[in-house]
Coordinates of C-alpha atoms and ligand atoms in Angstrom, one line a residue:
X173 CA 90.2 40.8 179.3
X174 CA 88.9 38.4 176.8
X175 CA 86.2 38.9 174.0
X176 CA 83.4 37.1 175.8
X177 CA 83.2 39.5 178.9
X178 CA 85.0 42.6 178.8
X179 CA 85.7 43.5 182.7
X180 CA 85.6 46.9 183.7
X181 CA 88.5 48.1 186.1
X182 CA 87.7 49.9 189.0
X183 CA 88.7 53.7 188.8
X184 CA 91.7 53.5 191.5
X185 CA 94.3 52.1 189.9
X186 CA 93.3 54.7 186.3
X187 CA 93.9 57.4 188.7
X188 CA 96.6 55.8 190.3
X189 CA 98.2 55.7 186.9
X190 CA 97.7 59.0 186.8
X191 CA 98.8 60.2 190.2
X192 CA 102.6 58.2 189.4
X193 CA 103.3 60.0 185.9
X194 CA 102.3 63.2 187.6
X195 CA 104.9 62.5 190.1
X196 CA 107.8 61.1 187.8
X197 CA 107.4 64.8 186.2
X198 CA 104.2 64.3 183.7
X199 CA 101.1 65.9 185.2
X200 CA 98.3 63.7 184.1
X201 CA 94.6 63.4 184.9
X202 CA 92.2 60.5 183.8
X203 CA 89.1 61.3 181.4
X204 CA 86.0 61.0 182.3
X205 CA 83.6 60.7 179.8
X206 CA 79.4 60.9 179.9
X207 CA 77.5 57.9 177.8
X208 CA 73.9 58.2 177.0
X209 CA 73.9 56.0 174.1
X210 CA 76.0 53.2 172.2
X211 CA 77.8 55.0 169.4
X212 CA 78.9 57.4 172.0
X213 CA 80.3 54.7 173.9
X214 CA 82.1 53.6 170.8
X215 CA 83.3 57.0 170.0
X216 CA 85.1 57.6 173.4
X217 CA 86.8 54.1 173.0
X218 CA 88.1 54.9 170.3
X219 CA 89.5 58.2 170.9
X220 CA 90.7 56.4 174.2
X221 CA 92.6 53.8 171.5
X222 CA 93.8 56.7 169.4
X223 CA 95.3 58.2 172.3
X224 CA 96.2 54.8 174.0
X225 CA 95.0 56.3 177.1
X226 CA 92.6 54.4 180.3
X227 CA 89.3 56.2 180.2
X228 CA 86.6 56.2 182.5
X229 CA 83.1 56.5 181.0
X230 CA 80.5 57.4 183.4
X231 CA 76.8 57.8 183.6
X232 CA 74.2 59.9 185.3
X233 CA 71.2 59.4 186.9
X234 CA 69.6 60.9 184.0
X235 CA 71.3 58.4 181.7
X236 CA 70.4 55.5 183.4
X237 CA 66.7 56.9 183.4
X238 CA 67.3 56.9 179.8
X239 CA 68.2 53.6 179.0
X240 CA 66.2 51.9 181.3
X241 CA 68.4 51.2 184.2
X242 CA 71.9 51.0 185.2
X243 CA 72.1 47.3 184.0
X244 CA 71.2 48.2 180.8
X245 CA 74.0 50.9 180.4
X246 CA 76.7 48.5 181.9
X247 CA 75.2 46.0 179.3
X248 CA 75.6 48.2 176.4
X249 CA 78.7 49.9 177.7
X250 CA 80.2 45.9 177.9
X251 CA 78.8 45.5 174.3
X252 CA 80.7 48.8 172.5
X253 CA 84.2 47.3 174.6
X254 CA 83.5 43.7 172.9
X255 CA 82.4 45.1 169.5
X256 CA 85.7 46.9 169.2
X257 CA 88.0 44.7 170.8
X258 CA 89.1 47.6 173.1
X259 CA 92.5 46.3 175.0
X260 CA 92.6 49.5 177.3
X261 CA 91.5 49.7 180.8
X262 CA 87.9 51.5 181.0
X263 CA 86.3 52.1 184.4
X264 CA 82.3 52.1 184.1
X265 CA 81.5 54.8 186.7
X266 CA 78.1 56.5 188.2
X267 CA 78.3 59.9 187.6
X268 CA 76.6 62.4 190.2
X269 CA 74.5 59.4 192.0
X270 CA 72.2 59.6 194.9
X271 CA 72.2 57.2 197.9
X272 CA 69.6 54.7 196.3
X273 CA 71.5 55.0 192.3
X274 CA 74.7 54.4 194.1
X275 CA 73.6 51.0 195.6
X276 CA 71.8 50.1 192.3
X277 CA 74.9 50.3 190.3
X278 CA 77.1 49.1 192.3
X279 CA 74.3 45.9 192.3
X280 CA 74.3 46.1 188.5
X281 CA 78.2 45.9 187.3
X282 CA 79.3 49.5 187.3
X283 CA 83.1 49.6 188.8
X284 CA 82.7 52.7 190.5
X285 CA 79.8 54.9 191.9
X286 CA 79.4 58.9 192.9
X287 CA 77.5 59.8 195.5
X288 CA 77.0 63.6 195.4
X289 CA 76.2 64.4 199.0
X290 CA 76.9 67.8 198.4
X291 CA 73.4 70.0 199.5
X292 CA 74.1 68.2 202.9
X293 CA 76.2 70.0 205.7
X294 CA 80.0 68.2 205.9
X295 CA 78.9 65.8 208.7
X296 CA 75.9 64.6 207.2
X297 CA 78.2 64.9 203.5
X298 CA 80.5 62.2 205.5
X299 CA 77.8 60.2 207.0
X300 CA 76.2 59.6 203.2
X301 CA 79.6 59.2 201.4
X302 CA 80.6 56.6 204.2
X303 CA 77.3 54.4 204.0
X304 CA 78.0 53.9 200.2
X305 CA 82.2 54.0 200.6
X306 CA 81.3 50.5 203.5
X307 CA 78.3 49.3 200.6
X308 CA 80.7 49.4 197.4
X309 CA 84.0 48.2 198.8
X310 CA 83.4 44.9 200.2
X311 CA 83.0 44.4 196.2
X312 CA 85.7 46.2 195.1
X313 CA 83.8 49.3 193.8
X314 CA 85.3 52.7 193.8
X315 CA 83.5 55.4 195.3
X316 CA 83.8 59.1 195.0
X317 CA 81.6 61.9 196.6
X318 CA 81.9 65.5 196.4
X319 CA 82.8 68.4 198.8
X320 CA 81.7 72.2 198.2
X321 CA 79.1 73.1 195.5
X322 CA 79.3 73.8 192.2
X323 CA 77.6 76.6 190.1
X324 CA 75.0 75.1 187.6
X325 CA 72.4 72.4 186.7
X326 CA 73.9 68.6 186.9
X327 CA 70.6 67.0 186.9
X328 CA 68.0 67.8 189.4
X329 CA 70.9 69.7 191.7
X330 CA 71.2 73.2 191.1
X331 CA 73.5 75.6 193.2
X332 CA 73.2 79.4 192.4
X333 CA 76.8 80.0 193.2
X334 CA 80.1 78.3 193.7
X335 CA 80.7 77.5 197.7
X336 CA 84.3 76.3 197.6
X337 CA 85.7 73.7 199.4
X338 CA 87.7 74.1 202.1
X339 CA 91.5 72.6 201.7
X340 CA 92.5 72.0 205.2
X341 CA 89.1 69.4 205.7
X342 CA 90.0 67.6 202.2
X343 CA 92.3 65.2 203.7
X344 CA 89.7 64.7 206.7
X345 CA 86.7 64.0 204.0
X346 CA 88.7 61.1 202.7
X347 CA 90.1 60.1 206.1
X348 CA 86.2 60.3 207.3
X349 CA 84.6 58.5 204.7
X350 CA 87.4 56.5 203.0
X351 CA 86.1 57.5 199.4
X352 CA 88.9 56.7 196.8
X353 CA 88.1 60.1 194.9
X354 CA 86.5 63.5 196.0
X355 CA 85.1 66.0 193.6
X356 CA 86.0 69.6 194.9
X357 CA 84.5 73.1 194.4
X358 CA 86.9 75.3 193.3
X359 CA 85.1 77.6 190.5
X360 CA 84.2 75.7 187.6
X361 CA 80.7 75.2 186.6
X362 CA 78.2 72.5 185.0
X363 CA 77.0 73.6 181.8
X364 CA 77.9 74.8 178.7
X365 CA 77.6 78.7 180.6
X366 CA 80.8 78.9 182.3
X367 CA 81.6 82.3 181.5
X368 CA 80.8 83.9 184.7
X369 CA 81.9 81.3 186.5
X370 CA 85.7 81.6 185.2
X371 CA 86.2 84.8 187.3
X372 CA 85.2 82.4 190.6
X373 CA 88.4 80.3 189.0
X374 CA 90.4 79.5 192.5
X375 CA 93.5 77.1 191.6
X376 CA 95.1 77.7 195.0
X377 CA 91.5 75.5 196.2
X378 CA 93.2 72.5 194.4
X379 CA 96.7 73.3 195.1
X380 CA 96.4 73.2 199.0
X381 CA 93.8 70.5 198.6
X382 CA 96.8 68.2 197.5
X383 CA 99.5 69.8 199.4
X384 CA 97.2 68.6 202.6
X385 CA 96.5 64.8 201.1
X386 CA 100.4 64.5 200.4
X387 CA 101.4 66.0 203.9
X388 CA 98.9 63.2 205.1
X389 CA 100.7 60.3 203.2
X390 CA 96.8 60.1 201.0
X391 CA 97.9 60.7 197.9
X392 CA 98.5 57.5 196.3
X393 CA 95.0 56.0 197.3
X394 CA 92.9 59.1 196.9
X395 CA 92.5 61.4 194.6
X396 CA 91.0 65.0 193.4
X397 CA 88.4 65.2 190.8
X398 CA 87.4 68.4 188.6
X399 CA 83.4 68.9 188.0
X400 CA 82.0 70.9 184.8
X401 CA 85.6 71.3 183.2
X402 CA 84.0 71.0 179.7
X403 CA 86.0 73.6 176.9
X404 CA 83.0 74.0 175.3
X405 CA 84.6 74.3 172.0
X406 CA 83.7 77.4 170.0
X407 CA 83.7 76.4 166.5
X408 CA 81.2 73.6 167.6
X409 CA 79.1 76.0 168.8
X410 CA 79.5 78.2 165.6
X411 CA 78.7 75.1 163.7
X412 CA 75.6 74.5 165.6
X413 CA 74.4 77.4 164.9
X414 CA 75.6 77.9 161.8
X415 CA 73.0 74.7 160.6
X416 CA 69.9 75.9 162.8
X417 CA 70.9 76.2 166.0
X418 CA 70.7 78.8 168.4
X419 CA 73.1 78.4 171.3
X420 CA 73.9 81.4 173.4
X421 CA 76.5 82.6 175.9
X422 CA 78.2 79.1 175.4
X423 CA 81.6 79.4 177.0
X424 CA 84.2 77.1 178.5
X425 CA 86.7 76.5 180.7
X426 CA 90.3 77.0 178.8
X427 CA 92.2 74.3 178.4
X428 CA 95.4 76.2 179.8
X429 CA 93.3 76.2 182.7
X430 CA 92.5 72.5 183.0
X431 CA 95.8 71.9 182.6
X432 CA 96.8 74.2 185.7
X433 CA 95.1 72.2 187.8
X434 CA 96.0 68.7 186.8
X435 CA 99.5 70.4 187.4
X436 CA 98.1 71.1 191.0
X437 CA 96.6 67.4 191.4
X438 CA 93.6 67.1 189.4
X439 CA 93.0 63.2 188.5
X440 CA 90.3 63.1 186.8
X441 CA 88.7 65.6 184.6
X442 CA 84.7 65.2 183.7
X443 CA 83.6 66.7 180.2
X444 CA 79.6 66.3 179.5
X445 CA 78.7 69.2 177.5
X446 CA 82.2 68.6 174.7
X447 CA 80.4 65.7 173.7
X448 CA 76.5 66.8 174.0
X449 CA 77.9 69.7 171.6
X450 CA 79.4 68.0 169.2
X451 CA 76.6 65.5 168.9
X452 CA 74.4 68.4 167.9
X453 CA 76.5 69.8 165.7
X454 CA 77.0 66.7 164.0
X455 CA 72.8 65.6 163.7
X456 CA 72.3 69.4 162.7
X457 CA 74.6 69.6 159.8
X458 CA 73.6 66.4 159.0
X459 CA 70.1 67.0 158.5
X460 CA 71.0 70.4 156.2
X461 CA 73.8 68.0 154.3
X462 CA 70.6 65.1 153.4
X463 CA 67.7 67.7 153.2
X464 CA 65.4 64.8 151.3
X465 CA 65.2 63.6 154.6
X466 CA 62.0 66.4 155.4
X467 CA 59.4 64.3 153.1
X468 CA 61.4 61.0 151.9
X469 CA 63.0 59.2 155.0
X470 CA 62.6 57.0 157.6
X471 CA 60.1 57.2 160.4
X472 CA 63.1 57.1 163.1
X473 CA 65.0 60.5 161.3
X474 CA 62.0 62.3 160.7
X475 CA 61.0 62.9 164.7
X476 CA 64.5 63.4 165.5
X477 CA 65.0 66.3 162.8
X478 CA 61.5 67.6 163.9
X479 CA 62.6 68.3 167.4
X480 CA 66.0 70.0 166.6
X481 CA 64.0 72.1 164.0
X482 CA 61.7 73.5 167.0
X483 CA 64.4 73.9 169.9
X484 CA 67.1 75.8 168.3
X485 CA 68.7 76.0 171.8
X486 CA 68.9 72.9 172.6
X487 CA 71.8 70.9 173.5
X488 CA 71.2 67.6 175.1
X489 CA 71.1 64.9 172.7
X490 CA 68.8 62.8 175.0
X491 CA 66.2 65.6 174.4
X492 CA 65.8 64.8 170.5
X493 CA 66.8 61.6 170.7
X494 CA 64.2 60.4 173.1
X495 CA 61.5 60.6 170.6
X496 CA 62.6 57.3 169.1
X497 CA 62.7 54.2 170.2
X498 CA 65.8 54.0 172.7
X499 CA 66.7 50.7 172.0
X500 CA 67.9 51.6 168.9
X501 CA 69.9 53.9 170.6
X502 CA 71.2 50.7 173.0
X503 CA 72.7 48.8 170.1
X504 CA 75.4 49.1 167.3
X505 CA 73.5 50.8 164.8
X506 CA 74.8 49.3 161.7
X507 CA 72.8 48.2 159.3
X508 CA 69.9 50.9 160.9
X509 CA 68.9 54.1 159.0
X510 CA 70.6 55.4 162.0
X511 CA 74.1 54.1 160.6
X512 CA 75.1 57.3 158.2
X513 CA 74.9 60.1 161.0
X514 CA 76.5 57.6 163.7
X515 CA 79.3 57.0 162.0
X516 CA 79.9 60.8 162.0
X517 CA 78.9 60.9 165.6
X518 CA 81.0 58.4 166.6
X519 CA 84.2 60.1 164.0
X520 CA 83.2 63.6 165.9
X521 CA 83.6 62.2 169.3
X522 CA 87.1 60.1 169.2
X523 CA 88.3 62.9 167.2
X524 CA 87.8 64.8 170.4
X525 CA 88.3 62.7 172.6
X526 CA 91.9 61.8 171.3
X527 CA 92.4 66.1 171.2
X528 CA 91.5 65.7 174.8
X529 CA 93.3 62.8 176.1
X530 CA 96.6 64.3 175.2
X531 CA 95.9 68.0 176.6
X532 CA 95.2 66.1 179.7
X533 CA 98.4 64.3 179.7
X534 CA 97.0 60.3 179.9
X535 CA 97.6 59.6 176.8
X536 CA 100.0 56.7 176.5
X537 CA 99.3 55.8 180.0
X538 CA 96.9 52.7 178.9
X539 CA 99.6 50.1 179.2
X540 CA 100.7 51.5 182.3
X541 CA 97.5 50.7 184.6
X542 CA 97.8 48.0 187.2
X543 CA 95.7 45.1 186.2
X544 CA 93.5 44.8 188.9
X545 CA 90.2 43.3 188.9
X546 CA 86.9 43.9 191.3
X547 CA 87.8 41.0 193.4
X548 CA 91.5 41.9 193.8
X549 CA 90.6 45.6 194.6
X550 CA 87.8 44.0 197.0
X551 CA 90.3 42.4 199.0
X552 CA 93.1 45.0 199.1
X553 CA 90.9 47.0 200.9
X554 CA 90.0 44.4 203.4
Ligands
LIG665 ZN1 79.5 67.1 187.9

């Protein structure tokens, strides 16, 4: 990877990584981190650095609606890698994407697409999964769809209640479709509500999942992934409120938990809602730390602080942050009046992602990814 154009890797051989320490004795599972903007970008590296672990950062549609397009996220994503001279292997993944997002990324220099398939019945599930799995191949593009629904909101696809998948068709959804990785339902939820859904917990969903794939020889190309596994950190959500907010019922999944079922073949682990909390937090305390900012500041912190000051509940960073330009938001904001707070931001997000990295047992796996690019991955699965 050299300084002019940082390459993202596709996600197999991250997992891959993964899947080997798990079986020399270290259960591990990947990172998959959301991006909506560039100092969160730079964040994640940098907890990836501070862990030296692979990371994937990923993208919904939602994000790429809010920067503009997908090329605009790989652009910016490519920019935060350069900027910091990040040595460690990042996949650039489409997170949750529909049939038409998953051919636009893959056209637009993401490494690796979701397509969420999941409100279809399993043969029309396959069918979709398959169309993009023979689309992104051919240019080495990793693929992974999803099996069973999950409880919550993740975008525009909301599913009352948990419908689990079931473990003896896992190894024929990947046989099927030839996906690389296959998110499964097995009890968590999207959202930073997970309490109810904890009790829905079902382990053994995962467990045979894997015990199928390995009995089928899969397990070293394919791999299980874990939706709306976010902790949702308590004392983030105390500090949110504690400086204005009002968040409510916010509850997680425990990390003892996440680490039962990368122990049970978990290989990549998705957390959204850590980082939208700890964004808030951070903009919230720091517009109560700089309080001159109400009738002195700049026209880009003013509309920012207004919004937070009217939604005490609200979480999503895009939702306050789209009322200024969001091509600030695209670049490195030194220099900016937007510098002080992302500095924190960024601090508050490789802090945790570091904490992260090492619960989930990648950390120290970055030197031990095979280096293989698009093209090489393109014809390996010729
Ligand atoms: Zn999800």
């Amino acid at each position: 990877m050299n300084k002019q154009s940082a390459q993202f890797y596709p996600m197999v051989p991250l997992l891959r990584a993964a899947e080997i320490s798990s079986q020399e004795g270290k259960a591990a599972a990947i990172g998959a981190f959301n991006v909506n903007f560039y100092t969160q970008a730079e964040g994640i590296l940098e907890g990836l650095r501070r862990g030296n672990a692979p990371g994937i950062i990923q993208a919904s549609r939602g994000a790429n609606k809010f920067q503009g397009g997908p090329d605009k996220i790989a652009g910016m994503v490519k920019h935060a890698i350069e900027n910091t001279h990040h040595q460690l292997p990042v996949a650039l993944h489409l997170d949750h994407g529909d049939d038409e997002k998953a051919h636009e990324c893959v056209d637009n220099g993401y490494s690796s697409v979701m397509i969420d398939a999941s409100k279809l019945d399993l043969e029309e599930n396959i069918r979709a999964t398959k169309t993009i799995v023979e689309y992104a191949h051919p240019k080495g593009v990793s693929v992974e769809g999803e099996y069973g629904k999950l409880a919550g909101v993740e975008e525009d696809v909301i599913h009352e209640k948990t419908t689990y998948a079931d473990p003896y068709l896992v190894p024929y959804f990947f046989h099927e479709t030839g996906t690389d990785a296959l998110a499964i339902a097995y009890g968590t939820s999207h959202g930073p509500n997970k309490g109810k859904g904890l009790e829905n917990l079902a382990i053994h969903v995962v467990d045979e999942s894997y015990r199928g794939m390995k009995a089928y020889g899969q397990n070293n190309d394919h791999f299980l992934v874990g939706h709306g596994s976010s902790t949702v950190p308590q004392d983030i959500v105390a500090e949110i409120n504690q400086y204005g907010g009002g968040v409510k019922n916010a509850a997680g999944i425990p990390m003892n938990k996440i680490q039962e079922v990368i122990a049970s073949g978990i290989r990549k682990v998705n957390i959204d809602t850590d980082l939208r909390l700890g964004i808030t937090a951070t903009f919230r305390k720091y517009f109560v730390d700089h309080s001159h900012i109400e009738d002195n500041s700049p026209e880009v912190l003013q509309p920012i602080k207004k919004v937070l000051d009217e939604n005490p509940e609200v979480i999503d960073p895009r939702d306050y942050l789209k009322v200024i330009d969001v091509e600030l938001l695209r670049n490195d904001p030194a220099g900016s009046v937007l510098e002080e707070v992302m500095i924190l931001v960024k601090e508050r997000i490789a802090a945790h992602v570091e904490m992260l990295v090492r619960k989930f047992g990648c950390a120290g796996l970055g030197n031990k990814v095979e280096r293989v690019s698009l093209e090489e991955m393109a014809k390996i699965y010729q």
